[in-house]
């Protein structure tokens, strides 16, 4: 059974800082991995998708890396802004039905 | 990206009644859809995998008779919470995948269910 863990559970940083969110998963036989953000009481916004054959993906100030063999992914946010405050979820696509298993989430607060 | 629409976005119902939530893929066909629930301050937990034209596959611990899933077409899956109780109050969200291999999962905006 795939298990996905995110560290830290919560993070508070001043505006402008660069930061790294971590995701680890137990079964390295994955199809792909996605990073999402979720605002309070809202649905999910997809940020980045990394296929199992890829090492990283970039979108604007976001960069996600994948080390499948070690079961790790990181989300790097450059020059953080208050608008980046949200919960960030890592989701791993694996298994026979390609089920998406979500991590525990990192709640980010960027202080102006 | 592809669009997955979920309706309603929120619903309040009385204990003992049933509530139906719809999940539609608006611009693609989805042979497989997934239903999740999220309790406050927790992550999303997969409830079941819905396959078009066949029975849904439920995760361990999820009551299939309470959470009825129907995937009658390639663009629509429904989740019916039967005889709802306050402990069923949660955020329910669906997901659909375009294609079958290594494709991105698209999520609906979620449904906030409150049972009073």
Coordinates of N, CA and C in Angstrom, one line a residue:
Chain A
X1 N 0.8 -1.2 0.0 CA 0.0 0.0 0.0 C 0.9 1.3 0.0
X2 N 0.6 2.1 -0.9 CA 1.4 3.4 -1.0 C 1.1 4.3 0.1
X3 N 2.1 4.8 0.7 CA 2.0 5.8 1.8 C 2.8 7.0 1.4
X4 N 2.2 8.2 1.6 CA 2.9 9.4 1.2 C 2.9 10.4 2.4
X5 N 4.1 10.8 2.7 CA 4.4 11.7 3.9 C 5.0 13.0 3.5
X6 N 4.5 14.1 4.1 CA 5.0 15.4 3.8 C 5.6 16.1 5.0
X7 N 6.8 16.6 4.8 CA 7.5 17.3 5.9 C 7.9 18.7 5.4
X8 N 7.7 19.8 6.2 CA 7.1 19.8 7.5 C 5.6 19.9 7.3
X9 N 4.9 19.7 8.4 CA 3.4 19.8 8.4 C 3.0 21.2 8.3
X10 N 3.8 22.1 8.9 CA 3.4 23.5 8.8 C 4.7 24.3 8.7
X11 N 4.6 25.4 8.0 CA 5.8 26.3 7.8 C 5.4 27.7 7.7
X12 N 6.1 28.6 8.4 CA 5.8 30.0 8.4 C 7.1 30.7 8.0
X13 N 7.1 31.5 7.0 CA 8.3 32.2 6.5 C 8.0 33.6 6.2
X14 N 9.0 34.5 6.3 CA 8.7 35.9 5.8 C 8.7 36.0 4.3
X15 N 8.0 37.0 3.8 CA 7.9 37.2 2.4 C 9.3 37.3 1.8
X16 N 9.5 36.8 0.6 CA 10.7 36.9 -0.1 C 11.7 35.7 0.0
X17 N 11.4 34.9 1.0 CA 12.3 33.7 1.2 C 12.0 32.6 0.2
X18 N 13.1 31.9 -0.1 CA 13.0 30.7 -0.9 C 12.7 29.5 0.1
X19 N 11.9 28.6 -0.3 CA 11.6 27.5 0.6 C 11.4 26.2 -0.1
X20 N 11.5 25.1 0.6 CA 11.5 23.7 0.1 C 10.5 22.9 0.9
X21 N 9.6 22.3 0.2 CA 8.6 21.4 0.8 C 9.0 20.0 0.3
X22 N 8.9 19.0 1.3 CA 9.3 17.7 1.0 C 8.2 16.7 1.0
X23 N 8.3 15.7 0.1 CA 7.3 14.6 0.0 C 8.1 13.3 -0.1
X24 N 7.7 12.3 0.6 CA 8.3 11.0 0.5 C 7.2 9.9 0.3
X25 N 7.5 8.9 -0.5 CA 6.5 7.9 -0.7 C 7.2 6.5 -0.6
X26 N 6.4 5.5 -0.2 CA 7.0 4.2 0.2 C 7.2 3.3 -1.0
X27 N 6.3 3.3 -2.0 CA 6.4 2.5 -3.2 C 6.9 3.3 -4.4
X28 N 8.1 3.0 -4.8 CA 8.8 3.7 -5.9 C 8.2 3.4 -7.3
X29 N 7.4 2.4 -7.4 CA 6.8 2.1 -8.7 C 5.6 3.0 -9.0
X30 N 5.9 4.2 -9.3 CA 4.9 5.2 -9.6 C 4.8 5.5 -11.1
X31 N 3.6 6.1 -11.5 CA 3.4 6.5 -12.8 C 3.8 8.0 -12.9
X32 N 3.3 8.8 -12.0 CA 3.7 10.2 -11.9 C 3.4 10.7 -10.5
X33 N 3.7 12.0 -10.3 CA 3.5 12.7 -9.1 C 3.1 14.1 -9.4
X34 N 2.1 14.5 -8.6 CA 1.6 15.9 -8.8 C 1.7 16.6 -7.5
X35 N 1.9 17.9 -7.6 CA 1.8 18.9 -6.5 C 0.6 19.7 -6.7
X36 N -0.2 19.9 -5.6 CA -1.4 20.7 -5.6 C -1.3 21.8 -4.5
X37 N -2.1 22.8 -4.7 CA -2.3 23.7 -3.5 C -3.8 23.7 -3.2
X38 N -4.1 23.9 -2.0 CA -5.5 23.9 -1.6 C -5.7 25.1 -0.6
X39 N -6.5 26.0 -1.0 CA -6.9 27.1 -0.1 C -8.0 26.7 0.8
X40 N -8.1 27.3 2.0 CA -9.0 26.9 3.0 C -10.5 26.8 2.5
X41 N -11.1 25.6 2.7 CA -12.4 25.4 2.2 C -12.6 25.3 0.7
X42 N -11.5 25.2 0.0 CA -11.6 25.1 -1.5 C -11.1 23.8 -2.0
X43 N -11.3 23.7 -3.3 CA -10.8 22.5 -4.0 C -9.3 22.5 -4.3
X44 N -8.8 21.7 -5.2 CA -7.4 21.6 -5.5 C -7.0 22.4 -6.7
X45 N -5.9 23.0 -6.7 CA -5.3 23.6 -7.9 C -4.0 22.9 -8.2
X46 N -4.0 22.3 -9.4 CA -2.8 21.6 -9.8 C -1.7 22.5 -10.1
X47 N -0.5 22.2 -9.6 CA 0.7 23.1 -9.8 C 1.7 22.5 -10.8
X48 N 2.0 21.3 -10.5 CA 3.0 20.6 -11.4 C 2.8 19.1 -11.4
X49 N 3.1 18.5 -12.6 CA 3.0 17.1 -12.8 C 4.3 16.6 -13.2
X50 N 4.9 15.6 -12.6 CA 6.2 15.0 -13.0 C 5.9 13.6 -13.3
X51 N 6.3 13.2 -14.5 CA 6.2 11.8 -14.9 C 7.3 11.0 -14.3
X52 N 7.1 9.7 -14.2 CA 8.1 8.9 -13.5 C 9.5 8.9 -14.2
X53 N 9.5 9.2 -15.5 CA 10.7 9.3 -16.3 C 11.4 10.6 -16.2
X54 N 10.8 11.6 -15.5 CA 11.4 12.9 -15.5 C 12.0 13.2 -14.1
X55 N 12.9 14.2 -14.1 CA 13.6 14.5 -12.9 C 13.1 15.7 -12.2
X56 N 12.6 16.7 -13.1 CA 12.0 17.9 -12.5 C 11.1 18.6 -13.5
X57 N 10.3 19.5 -13.0 CA 9.4 20.3 -13.7 C 9.4 21.7 -13.1
X58 N 9.3 22.7 -14.0 CA 9.3 24.1 -13.5 C 8.1 24.8 -14.1
X59 N 7.5 25.7 -13.2 CA 6.5 26.6 -13.7 C 6.6 27.8 -12.9
X60 N 7.0 28.9 -13.5 CA 7.2 30.2 -12.9 C 8.2 30.1 -11.7
X61 N 7.7 30.4 -10.5 CA 8.6 30.4 -9.3 C 8.6 29.0 -8.7
X62 N 8.0 28.1 -9.3 CA 7.9 26.7 -8.7 C 8.8 25.8 -9.5
X63 N 9.5 24.9 -8.7 CA 10.3 23.9 -9.3 C 10.1 22.6 -8.5
X64 N 9.7 21.5 -9.1 CA 9.5 20.3 -8.5 C 10.5 19.3 -9.0
X65 N 11.1 18.5 -8.1 CA 12.0 17.5 -8.5 C 11.5 16.1 -8.0
X66 N 12.0 15.1 -8.7 CA 11.6 13.7 -8.4 C 12.8 12.8 -8.4
X67 N 13.0 12.1 -7.3 CA 14.0 11.0 -7.2 C 13.2 9.8 -6.9
X68 N 12.8 9.1 -7.9 CA 11.9 7.9 -7.8 C 12.6 6.8 -7.0
X69 N 13.8 6.6 -7.2 CA 14.5 5.5 -6.6 C 14.5 5.6 -5.0
X70 N 14.6 6.8 -4.6 CA 14.7 7.1 -3.2 C 13.3 7.4 -2.6
X71 N 12.3 7.5 -3.5 CA 11.0 7.8 -3.0 C 10.8 9.2 -2.5
X72 N 11.4 10.2 -3.2 CA 11.3 11.6 -2.7 C 11.0 12.6 -3.8
X73 N 10.3 13.6 -3.4 CA 10.0 14.7 -4.3 C 10.1 16.0 -3.5
X74 N 10.6 17.1 -4.1 CA 10.6 18.3 -3.4 C 9.9 19.4 -4.2
X75 N 9.3 20.3 -3.6 CA 8.7 21.5 -4.3 C 9.5 22.7 -3.8
X76 N 10.1 23.4 -4.7 CA 10.9 24.6 -4.4 C 10.1 25.8 -4.8
X77 N 9.9 26.7 -3.8 CA 9.2 28.0 -4.1 C 10.1 29.1 -4.0
X78 N 10.4 29.8 -5.0 CA 11.3 30.9 -5.0 C 10.6 32.2 -4.7
X79 N 11.3 33.1 -3.9 CA 10.8 34.4 -3.6 C 9.3 34.4 -3.2
X80 N 9.1 33.7 -2.1 CA 7.7 33.5 -1.6 C 6.9 34.8 -1.4
X81 N 5.6 34.7 -1.7 CA 4.7 35.9 -1.6 C 3.5 35.5 -0.6
X82 N 2.9 36.5 0.0 CA 1.7 36.2 0.8 C 0.7 35.4 0.1
X83 N 0.5 35.6 -1.2 CA -0.5 34.8 -2.0 C -0.1 33.4 -2.1
X84 N 1.1 33.0 -1.7 CA 1.5 31.6 -1.8 C 0.9 30.8 -0.5
X85 N 0.4 31.5 0.4 CA -0.1 30.9 1.7 C -1.2 30.0 1.3
X86 N -1.1 28.7 1.7 CA -2.1 27.7 1.3 C -1.5 26.3 1.9
X87 N -2.3 25.3 1.7 CA -1.8 24.0 2.0 C -1.3 23.3 0.7
X88 N -0.2 22.8 0.8 CA 0.4 22.1 -0.4 C 0.4 20.6 -0.3
X89 N -0.2 20.0 -1.3 CA -0.4 18.5 -1.2 C 0.4 17.9 -2.3
X90 N 1.1 16.8 -1.9 CA 1.8 15.9 -2.9 C 0.9 14.7 -3.1
X91 N 0.8 14.3 -4.4 CA -0.1 13.2 -4.7 C 0.7 12.2 -5.7
X92 N 0.7 11.0 -5.3 CA 1.4 10.0 -6.1 C 0.4 9.0 -6.8
X93 N 0.7 8.9 -8.1 CA -0.1 8.0 -8.9 C 0.5 6.7 -9.1
X94 N -0.1 5.6 -8.6 CA 0.6 4.3 -8.6 C -0.5 3.2 -8.5
X95 N -0.1 2.0 -8.7 CA -1.0 0.9 -8.5 C -1.8 0.5 -9.8
X96 N -2.5 -0.6 -9.7 CA -3.2 -1.2 -10.8 C -4.2 -0.2 -11.4
X97 N -5.0 0.5 -10.6 CA -6.0 1.4 -11.1 C -5.4 2.8 -11.2
X98 N -4.1 2.9 -11.1 CA -3.5 4.3 -11.1 C -4.2 5.2 -10.1
X99 N -4.3 4.7 -8.9 CA -4.9 5.5 -7.8 C -3.9 6.6 -7.4
X100 N -4.5 7.7 -7.1 CA -3.8 8.8 -6.6 C -3.8 8.9 -5.1
X101 N -2.7 8.7 -4.4 CA -2.6 8.8 -3.0 C -2.0 10.1 -2.5
X102 N -2.7 10.8 -1.7 CA -2.3 12.1 -1.2 C -1.4 12.0 0.0
X103 N -0.5 13.0 0.1 CA 0.3 13.2 1.3 C -0.5 13.9 2.3
X104 N 0.1 14.1 3.4 CA -0.5 14.7 4.6 C -0.6 16.2 4.5
X105 N 0.2 16.8 3.6 CA 0.1 18.2 3.4 C 1.0 19.0 4.2
X106 N 1.4 20.2 3.6 CA 2.2 21.2 4.3 C 1.5 22.5 4.3
X107 N 1.1 23.0 5.5 CA 0.4 24.3 5.5 C 1.4 25.4 5.6
X108 N 1.4 26.2 4.5 CA 2.4 27.3 4.4 C 1.8 28.6 4.7
X109 N 2.5 29.4 5.5 CA 2.1 30.8 5.7 C 3.2 31.7 5.4
X110 N 3.0 32.6 4.5 CA 4.0 33.6 4.1 C 3.6 34.9 4.7
X111 N 4.5 35.4 5.6 CA 4.2 36.6 6.3 C 4.7 37.9 5.6
X112 N 3.8 38.9 5.4 CA 4.2 40.1 4.7 C 5.3 40.9 5.4
Chain B
X1 N -5.8 23.1 -19.1 CA -6.0 21.7 -18.6 C -7.5 21.4 -18.8
X2 N -7.8 20.1 -18.6 CA -9.1 19.6 -18.7 C -10.0 20.1 -17.6
X3 N -11.3 20.1 -17.8 CA -12.2 20.6 -16.7 C -13.0 19.5 -16.2
X4 N -13.1 19.4 -14.8 CA -13.9 18.5 -14.1 C -14.9 19.3 -13.3
X5 N -16.2 19.1 -13.5 CA -17.2 19.9 -12.8 C -17.9 19.1 -11.8
X6 N -18.0 19.6 -10.6 CA -18.7 18.9 -9.5 C -19.8 19.7 -9.0
X7 N -21.0 19.0 -8.7 CA -22.2 19.7 -8.3 C -22.9 18.9 -7.3
X8 N -23.5 19.5 -6.3 CA -23.4 20.9 -5.9 C -22.0 21.2 -5.2
X9 N -21.7 22.5 -5.0 CA -20.5 22.9 -4.4 C -20.7 22.8 -2.8
X10 N -21.9 22.9 -2.4 CA -22.2 22.7 -1.0 C -23.7 22.3 -0.8
X11 N -23.9 21.5 0.2 CA -25.3 21.0 0.5 C -25.4 20.8 1.9
X12 N -26.6 21.1 2.4 CA -27.0 20.9 3.8 C -28.2 20.0 3.8
X13 N -28.2 18.9 4.5 CA -29.3 18.0 4.5 C -29.6 17.5 5.9
X14 N -30.8 17.0 6.1 CA -31.2 16.4 7.4 C -30.8 15.0 7.5
X15 N -30.6 14.6 8.7 CA -30.2 13.2 9.0 C -31.2 12.3 8.5
X16 N -30.7 11.2 7.9 CA -31.7 10.2 7.3 C -32.0 10.3 5.9
X17 N -31.7 11.5 5.3 CA -32.0 11.7 3.9 C -30.7 11.3 3.1
X18 N -31.0 11.2 1.8 CA -29.9 10.9 0.9 C -29.5 12.1 0.0
X19 N -28.2 12.1 -0.3 CA -27.7 13.3 -1.1 C -26.9 12.7 -2.3
X20 N -27.1 13.3 -3.4 CA -26.4 12.9 -4.6 C -25.4 14.0 -5.1
X21 N -24.2 13.6 -5.3 CA -23.2 14.5 -5.8 C -22.8 14.1 -7.2
X22 N -22.7 15.0 -8.2 CA -22.4 14.7 -9.5 C -20.9 15.2 -9.9
X23 N -20.3 14.4 -10.7 CA -18.9 14.7 -11.1 C -18.9 14.5 -12.7
X24 N -18.6 15.6 -13.4 CA -18.6 15.5 -14.8 C -17.3 16.0 -15.4
X25 N -16.9 15.2 -16.4 CA -15.7 15.7 -17.2 C -16.3 16.4 -18.4
X26 N -16.0 17.7 -18.5 CA -16.7 18.5 -19.4 C -16.1 18.5 -20.9
X27 N -14.8 18.2 -21.0 CA -14.2 18.3 -22.3 C -13.4 17.1 -22.6
X28 N -13.6 16.0 -21.9 CA -12.9 14.7 -22.2 C -13.7 13.6 -21.7
X29 N -13.4 12.4 -22.2 CA -14.1 11.2 -21.7 C -13.2 10.5 -20.6
X30 N -13.8 10.1 -19.6 CA -13.1 9.6 -18.4 C -13.6 8.2 -18.2
X31 N -12.8 7.2 -18.5 CA -13.2 5.8 -18.2 C -13.1 5.5 -16.7
X32 N -12.3 6.3 -16.0 CA -12.1 6.0 -14.6 C -12.2 7.4 -13.8
X33 N -13.0 7.4 -12.8 CA -13.1 8.5 -11.9 C -12.9 8.0 -10.5
X34 N -12.5 8.9 -9.6 CA -12.1 8.6 -8.3 C -12.9 9.5 -7.3
X35 N -13.3 9.0 -6.2 CA -14.0 9.8 -5.2 C -13.2 9.8 -3.9
X36 N -13.0 11.0 -3.4 CA -12.2 11.3 -2.1 C -13.1 12.0 -1.1
X37 N -12.7 11.8 0.1 CA -13.3 12.7 1.2 C -12.2 13.2 2.0
X38 N -12.5 14.4 2.6 CA -11.5 15.1 3.4 C -12.1 15.6 4.6
X39 N -11.7 15.1 5.8 CA -12.1 15.7 7.0 C -11.3 16.9 7.4
X40 N -11.8 17.8 8.2 CA -11.2 19.0 8.6 C -9.7 18.8 9.0
X41 N -8.8 19.6 8.4 CA -7.4 19.6 8.7 C -6.7 18.2 8.5
X42 N -7.3 17.4 7.6 CA -6.7 16.2 7.2 C -6.6 16.1 5.7
X43 N -5.8 15.2 5.2 CA -5.6 15.1 3.8 C -6.8 14.3 3.1
X44 N -6.7 14.2 1.8 CA -7.7 13.6 1.1 C -7.6 12.0 1.1
X45 N -8.6 11.3 1.4 CA -8.6 9.9 1.5 C -9.4 9.3 0.3
X46 N -8.9 8.4 -0.4 CA -9.6 7.8 -1.5 C -10.7 6.9 -0.9
X47 N -11.9 7.1 -1.5 CA -13.0 6.3 -1.1 C -13.3 5.1 -2.0
X48 N -13.3 5.4 -3.3 CA -13.6 4.4 -4.3 C -13.1 4.8 -5.7
X49 N -12.9 3.8 -6.5 CA -12.6 4.0 -7.9 C -13.8 3.6 -8.8
X50 N -14.2 4.5 -9.6 CA -15.4 4.3 -10.4 C -15.0 4.1 -11.9
X51 N -15.5 3.0 -12.4 CA -15.2 2.6 -13.8 C -16.5 2.6 -14.6
X52 N -16.4 3.2 -15.7 CA -17.6 3.3 -16.6 C -18.1 2.0 -16.9
X53 N -19.4 1.8 -16.7 CA -20.1 0.5 -17.0 C -19.9 -0.6 -16.1
X54 N -19.2 -0.5 -15.0 CA -19.0 -1.6 -14.1 C -19.1 -1.1 -12.7
X55 N -19.0 -2.1 -11.7 CA -19.1 -1.7 -10.3 C -17.9 -1.0 -9.9
X56 N -18.1 -0.1 -8.9 CA -17.0 0.7 -8.3 C -16.2 -0.2 -7.4
X57 N -14.9 0.1 -7.3 CA -14.0 -0.6 -6.3 C -13.8 0.3 -5.1
X58 N -14.2 -0.2 -4.0 CA -14.2 0.6 -2.8 C -12.9 0.3 -2.0
X59 N -12.4 1.3 -1.3 CA -11.3 1.1 -0.4 C -11.7 0.5 0.9
X60 N -10.8 -0.1 1.5 CA -11.1 -0.8 2.8 C -11.7 0.2 3.8
X61 N -12.8 -0.3 4.4 CA -13.4 0.6 5.4 C -14.5 1.5 4.9
X62 N -14.7 1.5 3.6 CA -15.7 2.4 3.0 C -16.9 1.5 2.8
X63 N -18.1 1.9 3.3 CA -19.3 1.1 3.2 C -19.9 1.4 1.8
X64 N -19.9 0.3 1.0 CA -20.4 0.5 -0.4 C -21.9 0.7 -0.4
X65 N -22.6 0.2 0.6 CA -24.1 0.4 0.6 C -24.5 1.8 1.1
X66 N -23.6 2.4 1.7 CA -23.8 3.8 2.2 C -23.4 4.8 1.1
X67 N -22.3 4.6 0.5 CA -21.8 5.5 -0.5 C -22.0 4.8 -1.9
X68 N -23.1 5.1 -2.5 CA -23.4 4.4 -3.8 C -22.8 5.2 -4.9
X69 N -22.0 4.5 -5.8 CA -21.4 5.2 -6.9 C -21.9 4.6 -8.2
X70 N -22.2 5.5 -9.1 CA -22.7 5.1 -10.4 C -21.9 5.9 -11.5
X71 N -21.4 5.1 -12.4 CA -20.6 5.7 -13.5 C -21.2 5.3 -14.8
X72 N -22.3 5.9 -15.1 CA -23.2 5.4 -16.2 C -22.7 5.8 -17.6
X73 N -21.9 6.9 -17.7 CA -21.4 7.3 -18.9 C -19.9 7.7 -18.8
X74 N -19.3 8.0 -19.9 CA -17.9 8.3 -19.9 C -17.6 9.8 -19.4
X75 N -18.7 10.5 -19.1 CA -18.5 11.9 -18.7 C -19.2 12.2 -17.3
X76 N -19.8 11.1 -16.7 CA -20.5 11.4 -15.5 C -20.4 10.3 -14.5
X77 N -20.0 10.6 -13.3 CA -20.1 9.7 -12.2 C -20.8 10.4 -11.0
X78 N -21.6 9.6 -10.3 CA -22.3 10.2 -9.2 C -22.0 9.4 -7.9
X79 N -22.0 10.2 -6.8 CA -21.9 9.6 -5.5 C -23.1 9.9 -4.7
X80 N -23.8 8.9 -4.2 CA -25.0 9.1 -3.4 C -24.7 8.7 -1.9
X81 N -24.8 9.6 -1.0 CA -24.6 9.3 0.4 C -26.0 9.0 0.9
X82 N -26.2 7.7 1.2 CA -27.6 7.3 1.7 C -27.7 7.4 3.2
X83 N -28.9 7.7 3.6 CA -29.3 7.8 5.0 C -28.1 8.5 5.7
X84 N -27.9 9.8 5.3 CA -26.8 10.5 5.8 C -26.9 10.8 7.3
X85 N -25.8 10.8 8.0 CA -25.7 11.1 9.4 C -24.7 12.2 9.6
X86 N -24.7 12.9 10.7 CA -23.8 14.0 11.0 C -22.3 13.6 10.8
X87 N -22.0 12.4 11.1 CA -20.6 12.0 10.9 C -20.2 11.9 9.4
X88 N -21.2 11.9 8.5 CA -20.9 11.9 7.1 C -20.5 13.3 6.6
X89 N -20.7 14.3 7.4 CA -20.3 15.7 7.0 C -18.9 15.7 6.7
X90 N -18.6 16.2 5.5 CA -17.2 16.2 5.1 C -17.1 16.9 3.7
X91 N -15.9 17.0 3.2 CA -15.6 17.6 1.9 C -15.4 16.5 1.0
X92 N -16.2 16.3 0.0 CA -16.1 15.2 -1.0 C -15.6 15.8 -2.3
X93 N -14.6 15.1 -2.9 CA -14.1 15.7 -4.2 C -13.8 14.5 -5.1
X94 N -14.1 14.8 -6.4 CA -13.9 13.7 -7.4 C -12.8 14.1 -8.3
X95 N -12.3 13.1 -9.0 CA -11.2 13.2 -9.9 C -11.4 12.4 -11.1
X96 N -10.9 12.8 -12.2 CA -11.0 12.1 -13.5 C -9.7 12.1 -14.2
X97 N -9.5 11.1 -14.9 CA -8.2 11.0 -15.7 C -8.6 10.9 -17.2
X98 N -7.9 11.7 -18.0 CA -8.1 11.6 -19.4 C -7.1 10.6 -20.0
X99 N -7.5 9.6 -20.6 CA -6.6 8.6 -21.0 C -6.4 7.6 -19.9
X100 N -5.5 6.6 -20.2 CA -5.4 5.5 -19.2 C -4.0 5.3 -18.6
X101 N -3.0 5.9 -19.2 CA -1.6 5.7 -18.8 C -0.9 7.0 -18.6
X102 N -0.3 7.1 -17.4 CA 0.6 8.3 -17.1 C 0.0 9.6 -17.3
X103 N -1.3 9.7 -17.2 CA -1.9 11.0 -17.5 C -2.2 11.8 -16.2
X104 N -2.4 13.1 -16.4 CA -2.7 13.9 -15.2 C -4.1 13.7 -14.7
X105 N -4.2 13.7 -13.4 CA -5.6 13.6 -12.8 C -6.1 15.0 -12.6
X106 N -7.3 15.2 -13.0 CA -8.0 16.5 -12.9 C -9.1 16.4 -11.8
X107 N -9.2 17.4 -11.0 CA -10.1 17.4 -9.8 C -11.2 18.4 -9.9
X108 N -12.4 17.9 -9.4 CA -13.5 18.8 -9.3 C -13.3 19.8 -8.2
X109 N -14.1 20.8 -8.0 CA -14.0 21.8 -7.0 C -14.4 21.4 -5.7
X110 N -15.0 20.2 -5.6 CA -15.4 19.7 -4.3 C -16.8 20.0 -3.9
X111 N -17.4 19.2 -3.0 CA -18.7 19.4 -2.4 C -18.6 19.4 -0.9
X112 N -19.0 20.5 -0.3 CA -19.1 20.5 1.2 C -20.4 20.0 1.7
X113 N -20.5 18.8 2.3 CA -21.7 18.2 2.8 C -21.8 18.5 4.3
X114 N -22.9 19.0 4.7 CA -23.2 19.2 6.1 C -24.5 18.5 6.4
X115 N -24.5 17.5 7.4 CA -25.7 16.8 7.7 C -26.1 17.3 9.1
X116 N -27.3 17.8 9.2 CA -27.8 18.3 10.5 C -28.9 17.5 11.1

